[in-house]
Short mmCIF file of C-alpha atoms in Angstrom, two decimals:
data_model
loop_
_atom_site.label_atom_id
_atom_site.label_comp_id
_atom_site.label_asym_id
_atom_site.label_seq_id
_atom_site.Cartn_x
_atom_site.Cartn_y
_atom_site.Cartn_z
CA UNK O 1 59.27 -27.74 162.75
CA UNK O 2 59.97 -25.56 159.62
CA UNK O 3 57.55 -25.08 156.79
CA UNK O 4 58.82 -24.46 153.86
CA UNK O 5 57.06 -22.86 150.63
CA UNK O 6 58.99 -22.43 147.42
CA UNK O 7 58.63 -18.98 145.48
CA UNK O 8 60.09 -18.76 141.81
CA UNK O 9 61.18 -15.23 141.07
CA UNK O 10 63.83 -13.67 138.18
CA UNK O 11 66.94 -13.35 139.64
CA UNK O 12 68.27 -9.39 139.03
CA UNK O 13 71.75 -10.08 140.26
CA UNK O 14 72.51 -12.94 138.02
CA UNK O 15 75.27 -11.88 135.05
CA UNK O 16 73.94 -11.90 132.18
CA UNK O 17 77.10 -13.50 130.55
CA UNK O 18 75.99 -16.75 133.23
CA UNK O 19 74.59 -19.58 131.45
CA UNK O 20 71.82 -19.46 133.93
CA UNK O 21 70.85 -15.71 134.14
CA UNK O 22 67.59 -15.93 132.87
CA UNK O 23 66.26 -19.11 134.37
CA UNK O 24 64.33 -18.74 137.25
CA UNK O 25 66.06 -18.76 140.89
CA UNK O 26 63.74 -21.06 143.76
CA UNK O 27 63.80 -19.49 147.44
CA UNK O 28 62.90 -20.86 150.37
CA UNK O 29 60.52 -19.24 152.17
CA UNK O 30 60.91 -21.11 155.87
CA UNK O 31 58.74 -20.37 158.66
CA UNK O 32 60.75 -21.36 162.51
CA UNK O 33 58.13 -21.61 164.68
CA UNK O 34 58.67 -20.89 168.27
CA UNK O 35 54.97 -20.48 169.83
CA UNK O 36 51.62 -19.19 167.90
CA UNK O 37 53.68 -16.44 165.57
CA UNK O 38 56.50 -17.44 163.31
CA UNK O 39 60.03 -16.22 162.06
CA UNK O 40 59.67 -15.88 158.02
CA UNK O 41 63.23 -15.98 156.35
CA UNK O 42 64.36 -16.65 152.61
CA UNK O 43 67.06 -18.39 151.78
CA UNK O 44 68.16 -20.71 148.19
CA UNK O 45 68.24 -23.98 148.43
CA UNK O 46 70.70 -24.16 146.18
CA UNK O 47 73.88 -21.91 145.28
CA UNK O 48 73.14 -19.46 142.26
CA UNK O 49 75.42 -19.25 138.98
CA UNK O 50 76.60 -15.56 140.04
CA UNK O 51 79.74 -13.42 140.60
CA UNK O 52 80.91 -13.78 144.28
CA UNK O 53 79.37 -10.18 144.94
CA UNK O 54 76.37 -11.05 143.67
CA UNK O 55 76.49 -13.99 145.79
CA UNK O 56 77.32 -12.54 149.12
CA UNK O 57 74.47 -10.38 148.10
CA UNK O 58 71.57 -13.33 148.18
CA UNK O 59 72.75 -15.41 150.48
CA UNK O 60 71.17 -17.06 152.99
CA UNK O 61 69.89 -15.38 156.17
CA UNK O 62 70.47 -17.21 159.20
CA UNK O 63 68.27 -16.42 162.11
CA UNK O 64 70.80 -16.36 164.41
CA UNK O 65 73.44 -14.17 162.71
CA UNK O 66 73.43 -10.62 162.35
CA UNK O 67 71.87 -9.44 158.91
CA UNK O 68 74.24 -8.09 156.53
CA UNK O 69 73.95 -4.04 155.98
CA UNK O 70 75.55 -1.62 154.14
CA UNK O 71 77.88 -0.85 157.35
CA UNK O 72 78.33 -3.63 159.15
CA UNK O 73 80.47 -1.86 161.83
CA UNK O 74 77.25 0.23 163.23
CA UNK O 75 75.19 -3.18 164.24
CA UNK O 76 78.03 -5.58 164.61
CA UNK O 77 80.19 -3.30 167.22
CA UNK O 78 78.22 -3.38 170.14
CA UNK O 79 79.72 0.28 171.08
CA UNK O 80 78.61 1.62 168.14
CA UNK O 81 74.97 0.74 168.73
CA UNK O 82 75.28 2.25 172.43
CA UNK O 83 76.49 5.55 171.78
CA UNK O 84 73.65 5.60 168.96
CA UNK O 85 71.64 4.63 171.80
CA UNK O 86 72.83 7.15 173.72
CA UNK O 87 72.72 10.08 170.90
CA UNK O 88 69.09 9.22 170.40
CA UNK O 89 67.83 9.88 174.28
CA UNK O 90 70.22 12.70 174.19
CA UNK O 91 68.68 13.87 171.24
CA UNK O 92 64.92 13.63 172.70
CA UNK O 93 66.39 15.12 175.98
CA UNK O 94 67.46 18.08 174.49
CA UNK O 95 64.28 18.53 172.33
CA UNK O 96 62.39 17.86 176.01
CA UNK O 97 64.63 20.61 177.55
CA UNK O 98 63.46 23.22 174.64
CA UNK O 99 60.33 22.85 175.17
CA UNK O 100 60.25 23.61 179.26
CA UNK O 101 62.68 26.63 178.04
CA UNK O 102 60.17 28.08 175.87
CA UNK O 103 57.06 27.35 178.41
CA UNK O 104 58.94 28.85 181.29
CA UNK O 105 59.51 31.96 179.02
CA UNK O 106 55.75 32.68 177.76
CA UNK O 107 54.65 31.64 181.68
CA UNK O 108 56.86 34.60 182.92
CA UNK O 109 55.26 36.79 179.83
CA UNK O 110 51.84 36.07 180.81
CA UNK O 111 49.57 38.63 181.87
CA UNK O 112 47.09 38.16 185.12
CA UNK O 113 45.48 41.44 185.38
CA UNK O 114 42.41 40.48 184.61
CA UNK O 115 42.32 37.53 186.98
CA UNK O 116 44.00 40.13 189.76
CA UNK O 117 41.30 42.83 189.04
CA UNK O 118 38.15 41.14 189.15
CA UNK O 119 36.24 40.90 192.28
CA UNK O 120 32.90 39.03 191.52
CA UNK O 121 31.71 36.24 188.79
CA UNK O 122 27.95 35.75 188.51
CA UNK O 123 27.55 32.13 187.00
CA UNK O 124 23.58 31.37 185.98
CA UNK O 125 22.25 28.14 186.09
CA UNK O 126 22.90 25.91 188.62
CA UNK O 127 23.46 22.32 187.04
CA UNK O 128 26.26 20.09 187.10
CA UNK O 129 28.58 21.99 184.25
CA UNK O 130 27.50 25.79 185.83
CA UNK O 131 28.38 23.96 188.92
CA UNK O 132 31.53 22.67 187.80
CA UNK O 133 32.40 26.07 186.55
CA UNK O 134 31.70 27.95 189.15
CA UNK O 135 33.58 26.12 191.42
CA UNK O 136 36.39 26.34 189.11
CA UNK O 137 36.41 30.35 189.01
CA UNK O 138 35.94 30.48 192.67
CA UNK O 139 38.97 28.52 193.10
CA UNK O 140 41.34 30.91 191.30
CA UNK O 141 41.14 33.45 193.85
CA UNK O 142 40.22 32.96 197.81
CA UNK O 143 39.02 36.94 197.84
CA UNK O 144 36.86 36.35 194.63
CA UNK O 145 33.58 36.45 194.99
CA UNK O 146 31.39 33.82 192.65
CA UNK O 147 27.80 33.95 193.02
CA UNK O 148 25.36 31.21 191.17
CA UNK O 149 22.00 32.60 190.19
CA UNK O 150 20.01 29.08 190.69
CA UNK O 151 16.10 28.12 190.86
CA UNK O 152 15.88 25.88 193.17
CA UNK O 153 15.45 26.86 196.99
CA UNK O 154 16.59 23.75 198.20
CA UNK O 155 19.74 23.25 195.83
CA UNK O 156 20.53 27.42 197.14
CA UNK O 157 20.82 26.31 200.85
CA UNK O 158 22.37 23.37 200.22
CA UNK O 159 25.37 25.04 198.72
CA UNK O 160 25.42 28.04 201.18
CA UNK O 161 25.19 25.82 204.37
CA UNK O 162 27.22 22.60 203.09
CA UNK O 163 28.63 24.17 200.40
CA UNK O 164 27.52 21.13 198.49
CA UNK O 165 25.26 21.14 195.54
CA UNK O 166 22.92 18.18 196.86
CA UNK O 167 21.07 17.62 193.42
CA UNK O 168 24.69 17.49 191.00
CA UNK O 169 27.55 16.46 193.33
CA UNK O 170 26.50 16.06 196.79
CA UNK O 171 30.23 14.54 197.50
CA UNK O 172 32.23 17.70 196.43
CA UNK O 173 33.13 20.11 198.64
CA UNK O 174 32.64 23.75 197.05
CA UNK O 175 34.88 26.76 197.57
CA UNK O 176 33.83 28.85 200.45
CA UNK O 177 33.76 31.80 198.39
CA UNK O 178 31.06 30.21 196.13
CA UNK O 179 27.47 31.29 197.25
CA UNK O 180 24.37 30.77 195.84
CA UNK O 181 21.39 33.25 195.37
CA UNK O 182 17.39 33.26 193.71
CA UNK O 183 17.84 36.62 193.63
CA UNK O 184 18.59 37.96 189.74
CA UNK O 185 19.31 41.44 191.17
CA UNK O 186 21.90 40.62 193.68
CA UNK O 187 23.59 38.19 191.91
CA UNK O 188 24.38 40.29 189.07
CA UNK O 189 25.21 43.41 190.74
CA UNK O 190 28.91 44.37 190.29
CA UNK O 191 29.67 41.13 188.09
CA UNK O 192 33.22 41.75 186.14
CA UNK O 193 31.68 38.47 184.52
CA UNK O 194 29.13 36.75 183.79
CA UNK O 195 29.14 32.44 183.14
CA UNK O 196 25.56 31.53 180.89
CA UNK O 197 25.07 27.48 181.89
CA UNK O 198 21.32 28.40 181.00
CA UNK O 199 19.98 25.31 178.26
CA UNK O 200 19.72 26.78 174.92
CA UNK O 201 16.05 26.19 174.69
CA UNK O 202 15.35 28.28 177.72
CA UNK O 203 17.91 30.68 177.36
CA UNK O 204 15.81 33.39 175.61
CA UNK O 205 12.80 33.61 177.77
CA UNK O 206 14.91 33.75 180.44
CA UNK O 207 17.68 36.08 179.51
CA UNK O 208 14.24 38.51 178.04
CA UNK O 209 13.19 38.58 182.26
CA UNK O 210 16.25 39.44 183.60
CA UNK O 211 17.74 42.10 180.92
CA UNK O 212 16.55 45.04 183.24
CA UNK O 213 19.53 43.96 185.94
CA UNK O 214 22.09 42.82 183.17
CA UNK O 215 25.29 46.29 182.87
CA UNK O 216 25.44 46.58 178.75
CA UNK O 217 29.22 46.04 179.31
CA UNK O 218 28.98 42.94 181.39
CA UNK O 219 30.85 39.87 178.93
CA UNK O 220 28.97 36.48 178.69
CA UNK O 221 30.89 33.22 178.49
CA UNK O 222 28.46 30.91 177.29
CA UNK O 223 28.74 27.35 178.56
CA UNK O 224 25.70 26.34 176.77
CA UNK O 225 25.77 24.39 173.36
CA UNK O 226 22.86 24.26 170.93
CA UNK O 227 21.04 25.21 168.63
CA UNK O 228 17.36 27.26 169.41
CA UNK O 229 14.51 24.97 167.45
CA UNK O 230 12.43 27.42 165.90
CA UNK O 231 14.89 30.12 165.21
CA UNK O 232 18.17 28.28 164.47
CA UNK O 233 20.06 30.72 166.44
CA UNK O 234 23.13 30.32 167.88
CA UNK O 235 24.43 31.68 171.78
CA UNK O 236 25.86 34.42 170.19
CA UNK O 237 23.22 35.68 168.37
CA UNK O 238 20.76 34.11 171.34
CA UNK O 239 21.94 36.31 174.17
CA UNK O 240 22.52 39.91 172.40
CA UNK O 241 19.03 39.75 171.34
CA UNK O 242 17.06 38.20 174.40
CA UNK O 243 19.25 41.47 175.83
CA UNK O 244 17.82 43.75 173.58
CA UNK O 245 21.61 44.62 173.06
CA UNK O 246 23.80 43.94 170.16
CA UNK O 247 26.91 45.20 171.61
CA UNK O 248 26.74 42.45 174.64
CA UNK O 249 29.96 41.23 175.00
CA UNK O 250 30.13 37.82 173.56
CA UNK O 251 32.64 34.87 174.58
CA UNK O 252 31.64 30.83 173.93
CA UNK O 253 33.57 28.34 175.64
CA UNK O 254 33.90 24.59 174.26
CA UNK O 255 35.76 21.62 173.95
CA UNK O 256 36.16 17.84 175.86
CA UNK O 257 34.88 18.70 179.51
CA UNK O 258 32.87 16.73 181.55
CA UNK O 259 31.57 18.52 184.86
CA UNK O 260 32.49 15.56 186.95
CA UNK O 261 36.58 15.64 185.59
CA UNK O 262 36.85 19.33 186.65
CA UNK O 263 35.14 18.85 189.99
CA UNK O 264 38.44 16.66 190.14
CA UNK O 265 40.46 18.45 188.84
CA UNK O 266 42.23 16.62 186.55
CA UNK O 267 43.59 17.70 183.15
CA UNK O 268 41.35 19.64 180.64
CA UNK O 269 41.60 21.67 177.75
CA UNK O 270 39.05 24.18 176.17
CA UNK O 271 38.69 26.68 173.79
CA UNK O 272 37.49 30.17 174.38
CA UNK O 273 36.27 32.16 171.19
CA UNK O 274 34.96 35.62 170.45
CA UNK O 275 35.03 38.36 167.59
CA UNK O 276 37.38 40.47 169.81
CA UNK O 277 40.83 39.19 170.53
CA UNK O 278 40.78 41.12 174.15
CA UNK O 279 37.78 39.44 174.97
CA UNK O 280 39.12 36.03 174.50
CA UNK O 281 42.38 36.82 175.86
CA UNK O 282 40.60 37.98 179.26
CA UNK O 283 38.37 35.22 179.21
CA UNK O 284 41.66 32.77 178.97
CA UNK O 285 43.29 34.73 181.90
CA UNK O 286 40.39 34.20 183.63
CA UNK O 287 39.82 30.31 183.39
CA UNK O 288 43.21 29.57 182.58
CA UNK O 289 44.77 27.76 185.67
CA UNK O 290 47.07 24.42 185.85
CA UNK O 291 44.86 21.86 185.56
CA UNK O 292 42.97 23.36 182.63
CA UNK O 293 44.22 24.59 179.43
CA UNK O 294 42.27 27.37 177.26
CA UNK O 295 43.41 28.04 174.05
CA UNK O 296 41.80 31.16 172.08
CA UNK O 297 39.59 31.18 169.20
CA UNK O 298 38.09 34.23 166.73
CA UNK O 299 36.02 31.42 165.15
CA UNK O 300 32.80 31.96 167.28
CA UNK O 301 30.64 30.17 164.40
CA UNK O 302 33.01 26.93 164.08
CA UNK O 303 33.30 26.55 167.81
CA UNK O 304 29.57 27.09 168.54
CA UNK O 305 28.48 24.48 165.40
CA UNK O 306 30.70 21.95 166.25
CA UNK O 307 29.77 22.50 170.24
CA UNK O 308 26.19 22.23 168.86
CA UNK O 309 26.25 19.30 165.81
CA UNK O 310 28.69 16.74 168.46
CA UNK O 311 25.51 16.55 170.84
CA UNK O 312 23.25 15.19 167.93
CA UNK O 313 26.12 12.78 166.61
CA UNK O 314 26.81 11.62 169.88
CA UNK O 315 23.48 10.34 169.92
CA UNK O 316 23.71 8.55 167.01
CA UNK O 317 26.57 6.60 168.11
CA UNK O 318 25.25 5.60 171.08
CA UNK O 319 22.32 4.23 168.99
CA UNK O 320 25.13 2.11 167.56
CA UNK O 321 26.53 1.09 170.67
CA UNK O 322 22.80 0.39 171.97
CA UNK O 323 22.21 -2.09 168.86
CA UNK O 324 25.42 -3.74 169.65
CA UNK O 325 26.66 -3.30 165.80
CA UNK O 326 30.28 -3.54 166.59
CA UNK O 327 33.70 -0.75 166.12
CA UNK O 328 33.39 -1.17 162.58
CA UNK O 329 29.97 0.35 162.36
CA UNK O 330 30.74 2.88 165.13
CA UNK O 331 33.97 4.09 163.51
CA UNK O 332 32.80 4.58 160.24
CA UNK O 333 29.14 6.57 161.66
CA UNK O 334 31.49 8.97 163.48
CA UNK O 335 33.65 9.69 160.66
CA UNK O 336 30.77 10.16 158.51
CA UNK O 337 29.38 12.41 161.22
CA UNK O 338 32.63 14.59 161.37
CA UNK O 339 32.32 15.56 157.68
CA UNK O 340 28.97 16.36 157.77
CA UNK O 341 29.66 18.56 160.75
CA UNK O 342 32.19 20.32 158.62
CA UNK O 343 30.49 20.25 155.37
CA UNK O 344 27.34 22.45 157.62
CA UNK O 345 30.03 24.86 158.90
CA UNK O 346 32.13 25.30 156.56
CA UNK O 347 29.08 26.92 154.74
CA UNK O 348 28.50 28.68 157.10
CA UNK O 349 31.54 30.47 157.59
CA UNK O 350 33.89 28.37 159.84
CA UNK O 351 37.13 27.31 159.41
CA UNK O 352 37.45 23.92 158.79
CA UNK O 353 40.31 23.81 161.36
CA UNK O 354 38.00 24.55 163.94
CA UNK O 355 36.22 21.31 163.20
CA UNK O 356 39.32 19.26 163.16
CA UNK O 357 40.76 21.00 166.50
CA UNK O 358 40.03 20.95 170.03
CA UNK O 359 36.34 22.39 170.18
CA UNK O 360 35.44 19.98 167.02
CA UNK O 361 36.92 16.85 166.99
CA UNK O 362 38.01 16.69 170.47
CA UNK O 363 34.57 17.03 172.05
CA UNK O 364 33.19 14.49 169.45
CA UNK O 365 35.08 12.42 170.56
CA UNK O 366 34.67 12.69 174.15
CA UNK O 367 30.70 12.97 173.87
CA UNK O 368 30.39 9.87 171.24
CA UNK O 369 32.98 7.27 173.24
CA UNK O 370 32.43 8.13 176.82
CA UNK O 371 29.64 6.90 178.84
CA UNK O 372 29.55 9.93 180.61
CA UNK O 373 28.01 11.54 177.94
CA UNK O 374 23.86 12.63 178.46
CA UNK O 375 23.23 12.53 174.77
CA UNK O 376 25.48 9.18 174.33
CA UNK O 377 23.24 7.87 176.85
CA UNK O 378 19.67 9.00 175.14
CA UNK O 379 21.41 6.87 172.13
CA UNK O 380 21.66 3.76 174.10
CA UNK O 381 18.74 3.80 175.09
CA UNK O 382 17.16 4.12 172.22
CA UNK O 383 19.54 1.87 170.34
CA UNK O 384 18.44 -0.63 172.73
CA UNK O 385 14.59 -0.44 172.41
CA UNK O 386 13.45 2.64 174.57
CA UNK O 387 10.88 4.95 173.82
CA UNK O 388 12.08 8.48 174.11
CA UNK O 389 9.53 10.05 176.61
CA UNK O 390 10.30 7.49 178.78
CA UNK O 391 13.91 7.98 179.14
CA UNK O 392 13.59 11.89 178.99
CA UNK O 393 11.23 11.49 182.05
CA UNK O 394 14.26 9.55 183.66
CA UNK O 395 16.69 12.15 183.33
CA UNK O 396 17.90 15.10 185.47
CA UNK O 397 19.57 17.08 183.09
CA UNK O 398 19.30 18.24 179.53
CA UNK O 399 20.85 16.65 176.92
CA UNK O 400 20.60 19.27 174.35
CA UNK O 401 21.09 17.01 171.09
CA UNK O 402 17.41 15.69 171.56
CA UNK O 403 16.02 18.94 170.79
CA UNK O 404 19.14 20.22 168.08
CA UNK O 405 18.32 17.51 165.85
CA UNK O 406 15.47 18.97 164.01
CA UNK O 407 17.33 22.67 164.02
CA UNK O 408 20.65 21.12 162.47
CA UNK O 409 18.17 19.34 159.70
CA UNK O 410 16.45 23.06 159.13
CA UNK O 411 19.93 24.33 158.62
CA UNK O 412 21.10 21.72 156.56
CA UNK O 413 18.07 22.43 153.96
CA UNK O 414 18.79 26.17 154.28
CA UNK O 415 22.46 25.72 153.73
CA UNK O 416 21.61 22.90 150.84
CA UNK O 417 23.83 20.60 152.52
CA UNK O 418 23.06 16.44 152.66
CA UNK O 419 23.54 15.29 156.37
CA UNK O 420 22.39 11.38 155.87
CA UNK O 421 23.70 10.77 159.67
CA UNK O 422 22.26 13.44 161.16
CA UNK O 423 19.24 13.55 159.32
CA UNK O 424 18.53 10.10 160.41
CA UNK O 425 19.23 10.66 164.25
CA UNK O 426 16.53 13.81 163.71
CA UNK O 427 13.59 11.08 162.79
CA UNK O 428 14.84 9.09 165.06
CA UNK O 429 13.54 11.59 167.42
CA UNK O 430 10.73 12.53 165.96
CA UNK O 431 9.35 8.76 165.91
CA UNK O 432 9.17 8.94 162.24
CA UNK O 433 12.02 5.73 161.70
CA UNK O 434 13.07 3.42 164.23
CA UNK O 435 17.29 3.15 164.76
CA UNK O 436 16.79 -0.75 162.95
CA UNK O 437 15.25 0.65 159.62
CA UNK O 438 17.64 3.58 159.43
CA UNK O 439 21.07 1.56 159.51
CA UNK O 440 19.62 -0.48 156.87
CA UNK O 441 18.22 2.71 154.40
CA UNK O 442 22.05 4.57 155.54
CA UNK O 443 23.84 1.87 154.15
CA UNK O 444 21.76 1.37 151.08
CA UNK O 445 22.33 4.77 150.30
CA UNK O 446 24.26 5.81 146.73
CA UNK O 447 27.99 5.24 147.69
CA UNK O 448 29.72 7.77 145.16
CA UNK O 449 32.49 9.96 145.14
CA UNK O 450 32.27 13.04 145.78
CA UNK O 451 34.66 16.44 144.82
CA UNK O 452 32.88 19.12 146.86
CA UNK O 453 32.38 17.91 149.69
CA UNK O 454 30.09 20.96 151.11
CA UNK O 455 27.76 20.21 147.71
CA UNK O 456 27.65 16.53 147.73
CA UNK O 457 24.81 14.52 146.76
CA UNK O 458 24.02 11.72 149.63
CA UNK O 459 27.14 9.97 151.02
CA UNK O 460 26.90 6.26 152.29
CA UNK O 461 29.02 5.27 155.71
CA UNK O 462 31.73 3.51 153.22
#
């Protein structure tokens, strides 16, 4: 059955000379139906007073015709449209081709020394992502030695005489070349590098008892993200001075990588950053390998904010997800939450590009979406009713946006930058507004436009 609605319109093509050139023109607007969606096509019911060019040029569509163009020949030669066809794959083929060219040519260019020179990797920390790590470097190189500086006894022998790390993955097989050790002195002696999967908050007191076995020269790749609480230090200003040594050698490493996906190997892509284009270039030649990509930074600040700010947004959208408040509610919170990640470090130095890449946007969205995520999870939970001891108490691992929150506030003030997500997530924590009362007080909040983003009064989700 086709419905038909009538639509009255002025008729452009009409002469002007034609008795009936300024009198409306009534088209069809017929709907053929062939299951739940519909065909729409217009057509006159009845002929218009025009030139026979004019005509030809509003008549009817039929649906089973071919539609008039300006070249009829290219649809209505069925040739035609094949070699198009065929010009277009060619076309993407060729582009395809390029692009192997060119990554076959910087392959052959790029360097390995550093990977071919170092003989031992001292990873510290022994949880799942120092774990994951670890096993990663090991694999590189059969005669490279990778030792894990780790505090528990029984977690030590479990990866020296199953090479299995019981507590974190007690199903993956570890390199052979991967040993474990309680001893700080052994494990750092001779390190080319060393891999810091220490937690932020702990990272100080820690790195301030071992600095007496640490070589001056001896570059740190921090896995950890964070923020210290009282301080509001970053890793990179974190390690130097726990080492009594500002001229530590300083790489972070961020971006979307659970520990679980590179115990599998499968595709991942990071970002290595440092102050010193060497550094990071070593670093890269050192993780590098085919199933994960790292890409170099000199934007230590934006990488380390981002790698820092995600953990307390991720949170907050698993509060969302825990309330059950729908996509809508999640997509705009997140997008809210990327700008005021930006706004902070933009301020404080970062390039805004850093935020959008890899190491910003890419690991927010991996820790907000993904149930993988720790600090996702702490969200849920709370989102759902939970008291916060209770499912800290319940965890084996960190999940470092708990104790960020209140630091990226701090910073915030200190910066004079409004954070209405983040802010909230931080009382959240602190017991001080439960996750029902701050949806309702975020989205009663002044929703104005702003021009500086970085100085903007309070933003609503909308």
């Amino acid at each position: 059955m086709a419905a038909q609605v009538e639509c009255w319109f002025m008729n452009p093509l009409c002469s002007s000379k034609s008795p009936t050139s300024h009198s409306p023109q009534s088209i069809r607007l017929q709907s053929f139906r062939s299951g739940p969606n519909s065909i729409l096509f217009l057509s006159p019911p009845k002929p218009c007073h025009c030139s026979s060019l004019e005509t030809q040029s509003t008549a009817s569509v039929n649906p089973s015709s071919t539609p008039a163009t300006e070249n009829p020949s290219s649809t209505s030669n069925p040739d035609t449209t094949l070699d198009s066809r065929k010009d277009r794959r060619k076309a993407v083929k060729v582009a395809w081709e390029k692009l192997l060219r060119w990554s076959r040519t910087w392959q052959s260019k790029a360097k390995t020394d550093v990977l071919e020179r170092t003989k031992k990797v001292v990873v510290l920390g022994g949880g799942s992502f120092g774990t994951a790590m670890a096993a990663h470097v090991a694999g590189r190189k059969a005669e490279l030695e990778v030792n894990m500086l780790v505090r528990d006894p029984h977690v030590c022998r479990s990866i020296n005489d199953n090479h299995l790390n019981c507590k974190y993955f007690p199903v993956y097989k570890l390199p052979e070349n991967l040993i474990a050790t309680t001893d700080v002195k052994a494990a750092l002696l001779g390190a080319d590098f060393c891999l810091h999967a220490v937690p932020v908050q702990f990272t100080s007191s820690f790195l301030e008892g071992i600095a007496q076995h640490v070589d001056p020269n001896l570059p740190f790749i921090s896995l950890s993200k964070g923020l210290e609480l009282n301080t509001l230090r970053m890793m990179s200003q974190i390690i130097p001075q726990a080492l009594r040594n500002p001229r530590q050698p300083f790489i972070a490493l961020s971006g979307p990588s659970f520990a679980l996906e590179l115990m599998r190997k499968l595709p991942t892509a990071m970002v290595v950053a440092s102050r010193d284009k060497k550094l990071a270039n070593a670093a890269q030649q050192l993780l590098a390998s085919q199933y994960l990509r790292i890409s170099t930074s000199s934007d230590v600040t934006g990488v380390e904010i981002a790698g820092a700010l995600k953990n307390v947004l991720a949170i907050a959208a698993g509060i969302v997800d825990g309330m059950n408040l729908g996509n809508n509610s999640m997509a705009a919170l997140v997008a809210q939450g990327c700008s005021e990640i930006r706004w902070l470090a933009t301020k404080m130095g970062a390039k805004s590009t850093t935020i959008t890449g890899l190491s910003g946007t890419g690991d927010i969205m991996l820790t907000c979406f993904v149930n993988l995520s720790r600090n996702r999870t702490v969200g849920v939970r709370l989102g759902s009713g939970e008291k916060l001891d209770d499912i800290l108490s319940s965890m084996n691992q960190v999940a470092e946006g708990v104790s960020t929150a209140g630091a990226v506030i701090a910073l915030a003030q200190k910066y004079n930058v409004k954070m209405p997500v983040l802010t909230a997530v931080a009382r959240i924590i602190d017991n001080e507004l439960t996750p029902k009362k701050a949806v309702l007080e975020l989205m009663n909040l002044p929703q104005v436009i702003t021009r500086t983003l970085q100085t903007s009064s309070l933003c609503g989700l909308s």
